[in-house]
GROMACS .gro file of C-alpha atoms in nm:
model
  143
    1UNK     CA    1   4.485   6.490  -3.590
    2UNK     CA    2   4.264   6.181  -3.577
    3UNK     CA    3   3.890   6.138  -3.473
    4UNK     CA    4   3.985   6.007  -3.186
    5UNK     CA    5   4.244   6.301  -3.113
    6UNK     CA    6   3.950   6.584  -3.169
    7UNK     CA    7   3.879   6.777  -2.886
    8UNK     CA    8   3.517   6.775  -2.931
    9UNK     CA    9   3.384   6.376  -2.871
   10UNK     CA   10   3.237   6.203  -3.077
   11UNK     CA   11   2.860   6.058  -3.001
   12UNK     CA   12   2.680   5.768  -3.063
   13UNK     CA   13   2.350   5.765  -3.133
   14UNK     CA   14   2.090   5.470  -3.257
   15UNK     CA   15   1.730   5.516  -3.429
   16UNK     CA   16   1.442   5.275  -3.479
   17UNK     CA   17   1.402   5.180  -3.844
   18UNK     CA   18   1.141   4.967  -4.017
   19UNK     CA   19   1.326   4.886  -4.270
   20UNK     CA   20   1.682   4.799  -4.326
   21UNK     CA   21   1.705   4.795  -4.731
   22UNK     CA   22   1.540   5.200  -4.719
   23UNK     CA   23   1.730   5.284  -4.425
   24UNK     CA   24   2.088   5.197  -4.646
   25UNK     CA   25   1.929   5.398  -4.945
   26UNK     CA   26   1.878   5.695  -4.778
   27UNK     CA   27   2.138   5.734  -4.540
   28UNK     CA   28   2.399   5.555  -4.806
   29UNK     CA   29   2.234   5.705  -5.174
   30UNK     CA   30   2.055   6.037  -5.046
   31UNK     CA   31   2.296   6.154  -4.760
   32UNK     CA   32   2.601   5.959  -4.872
   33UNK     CA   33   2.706   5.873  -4.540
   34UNK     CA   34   2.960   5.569  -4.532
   35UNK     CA   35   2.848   5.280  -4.404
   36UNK     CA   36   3.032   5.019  -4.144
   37UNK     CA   37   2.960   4.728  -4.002
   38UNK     CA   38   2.627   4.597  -4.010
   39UNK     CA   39   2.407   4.244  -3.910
   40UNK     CA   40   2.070   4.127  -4.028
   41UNK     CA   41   1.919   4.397  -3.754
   42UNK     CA   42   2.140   4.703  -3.757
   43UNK     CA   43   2.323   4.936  -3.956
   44UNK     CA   44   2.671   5.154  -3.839
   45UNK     CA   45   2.716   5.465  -4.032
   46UNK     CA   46   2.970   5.758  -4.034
   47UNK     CA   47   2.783   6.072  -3.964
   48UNK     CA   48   3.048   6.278  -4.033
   49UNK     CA   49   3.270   6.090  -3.758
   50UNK     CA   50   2.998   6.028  -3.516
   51UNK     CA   51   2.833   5.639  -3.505
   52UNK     CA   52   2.543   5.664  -3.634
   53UNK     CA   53   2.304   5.314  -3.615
   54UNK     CA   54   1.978   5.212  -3.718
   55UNK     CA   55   1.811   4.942  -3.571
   56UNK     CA   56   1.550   4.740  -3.700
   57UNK     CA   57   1.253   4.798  -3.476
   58UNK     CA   58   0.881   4.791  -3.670
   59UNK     CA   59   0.743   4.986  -3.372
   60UNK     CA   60   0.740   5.347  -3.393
   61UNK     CA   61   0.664   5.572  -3.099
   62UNK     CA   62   0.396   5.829  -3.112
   63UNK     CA   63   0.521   6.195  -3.285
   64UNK     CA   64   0.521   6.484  -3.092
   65UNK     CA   65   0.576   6.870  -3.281
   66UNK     CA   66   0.704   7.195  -3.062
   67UNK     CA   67   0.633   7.553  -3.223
   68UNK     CA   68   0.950   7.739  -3.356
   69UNK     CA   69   0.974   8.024  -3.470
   70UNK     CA   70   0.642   7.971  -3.672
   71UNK     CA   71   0.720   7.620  -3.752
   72UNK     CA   72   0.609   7.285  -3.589
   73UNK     CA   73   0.959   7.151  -3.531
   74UNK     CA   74   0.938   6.767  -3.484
   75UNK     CA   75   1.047   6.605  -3.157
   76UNK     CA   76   1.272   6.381  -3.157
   77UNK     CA   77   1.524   6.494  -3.403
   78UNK     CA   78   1.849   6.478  -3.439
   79UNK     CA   79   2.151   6.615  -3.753
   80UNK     CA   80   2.460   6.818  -3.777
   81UNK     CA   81   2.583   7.176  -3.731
   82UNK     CA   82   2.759   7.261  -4.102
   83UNK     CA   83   2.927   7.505  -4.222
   84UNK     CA   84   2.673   7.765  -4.440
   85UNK     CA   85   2.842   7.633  -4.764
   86UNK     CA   86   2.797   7.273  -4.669
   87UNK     CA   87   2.480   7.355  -4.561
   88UNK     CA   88   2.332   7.530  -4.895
   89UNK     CA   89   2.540   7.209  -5.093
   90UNK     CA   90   2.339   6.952  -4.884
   91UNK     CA   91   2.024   7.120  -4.956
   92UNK     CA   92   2.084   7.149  -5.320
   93UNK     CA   93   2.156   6.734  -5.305
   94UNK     CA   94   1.867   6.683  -5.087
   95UNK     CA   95   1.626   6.886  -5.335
   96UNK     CA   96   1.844   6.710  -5.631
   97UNK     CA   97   1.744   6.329  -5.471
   98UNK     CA   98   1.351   6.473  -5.452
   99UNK     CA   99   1.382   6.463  -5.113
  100UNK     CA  100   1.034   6.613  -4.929
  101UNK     CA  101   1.115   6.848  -4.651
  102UNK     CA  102   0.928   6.884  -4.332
  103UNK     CA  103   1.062   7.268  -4.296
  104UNK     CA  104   1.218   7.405  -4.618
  105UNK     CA  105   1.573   7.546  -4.602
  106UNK     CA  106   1.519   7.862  -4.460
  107UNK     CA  107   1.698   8.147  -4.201
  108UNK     CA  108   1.513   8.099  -3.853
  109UNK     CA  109   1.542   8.373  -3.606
  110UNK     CA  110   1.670   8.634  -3.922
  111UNK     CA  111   1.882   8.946  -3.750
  112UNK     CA  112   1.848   8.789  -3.370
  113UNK     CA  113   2.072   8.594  -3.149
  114UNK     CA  114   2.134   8.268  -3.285
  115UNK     CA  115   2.056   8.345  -3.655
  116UNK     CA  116   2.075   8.019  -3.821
  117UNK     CA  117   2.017   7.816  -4.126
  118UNK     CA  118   1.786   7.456  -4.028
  119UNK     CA  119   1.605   7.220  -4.274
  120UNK     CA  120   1.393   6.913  -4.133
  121UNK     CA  121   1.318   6.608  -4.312
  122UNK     CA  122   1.225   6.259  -4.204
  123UNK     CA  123   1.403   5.885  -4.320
  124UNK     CA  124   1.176   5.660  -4.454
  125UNK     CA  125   1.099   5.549  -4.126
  126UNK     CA  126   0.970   5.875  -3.985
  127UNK     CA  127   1.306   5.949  -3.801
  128UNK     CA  128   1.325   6.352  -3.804
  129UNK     CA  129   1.660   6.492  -3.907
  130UNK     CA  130   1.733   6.878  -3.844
  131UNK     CA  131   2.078   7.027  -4.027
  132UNK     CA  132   2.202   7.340  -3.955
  133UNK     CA  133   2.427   7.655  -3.987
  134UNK     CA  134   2.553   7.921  -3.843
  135UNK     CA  135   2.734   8.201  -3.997
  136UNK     CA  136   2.885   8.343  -3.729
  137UNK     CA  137   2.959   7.999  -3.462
  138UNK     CA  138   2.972   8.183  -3.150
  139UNK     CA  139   2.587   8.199  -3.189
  140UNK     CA  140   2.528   7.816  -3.170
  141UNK     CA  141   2.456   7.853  -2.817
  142UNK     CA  142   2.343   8.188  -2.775
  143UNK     CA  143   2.107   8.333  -2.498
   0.00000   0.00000   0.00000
């Protein structure tokens, strides 16, 4: 089966950077996504077979935070759903690369619907970026 084939789509998503050359070493060197096509003012990457881009854009929009589950969770954000092995590998490479977290690695809502792993960070250019797991999958959208 190819991307294209997958029943789940793929999405497309672009992000405000203010810099081009820091944007390529973290998404490239820290989260060693792939990169595609790019221009003096953008960058495609493969986020795990969605298109990802960053745009060169030097202003940044005002940052908002939402309480979670004891946590100010940044808003905007945006990441992936892994798989709890993937997710405890990225971390380790994260923490490996120095990377600062916003929220630690850490189990939100332990023994409760929709018991999940989530990290936040932010690209050099503020972006928040949320991963996350789920041991069991039918709780990603649980009620």
């Amino acid at each position: 089966m190819t991307l294209l084939d997958s029943p789940i789509p793929r999405f497309h998503l672009a992000v405000p950077v203010d810099d081009l050359a820091a944007a390529r070493r973290f998404y490239g060197d820290v989260l060693g996504l792939e990169q595609g096509r790019s221009a003096d003012t953008w960058v495609d990457w493969n986020l795990h077979g969605h298109q990802f881009v960053t745009h060169l854009a030097p202003e940044r929009a005002q940052r908002i935070h939402n309480p979670v589950d004891g946590h100010d969770v940044p808003v905007p954000h945006f990441g992936l759903v892994l798989t709890v092995g993937a997710f405890q590998e990225f971390a380790e490479r994260l923490r490996a690369a120095g990377t600062e977290f916003v929220i630690e690695p850490y189990v939100r809502f332990a023994g409760q619907k929709g018991e999940q792993w989530t990290m936040f960070l932010l690209d050099p250019a503020g972006n928040a970026l949320e991963f996350k797991a789920f041991a069991d999958d039918s709780q990603v959208f649980a009620a």
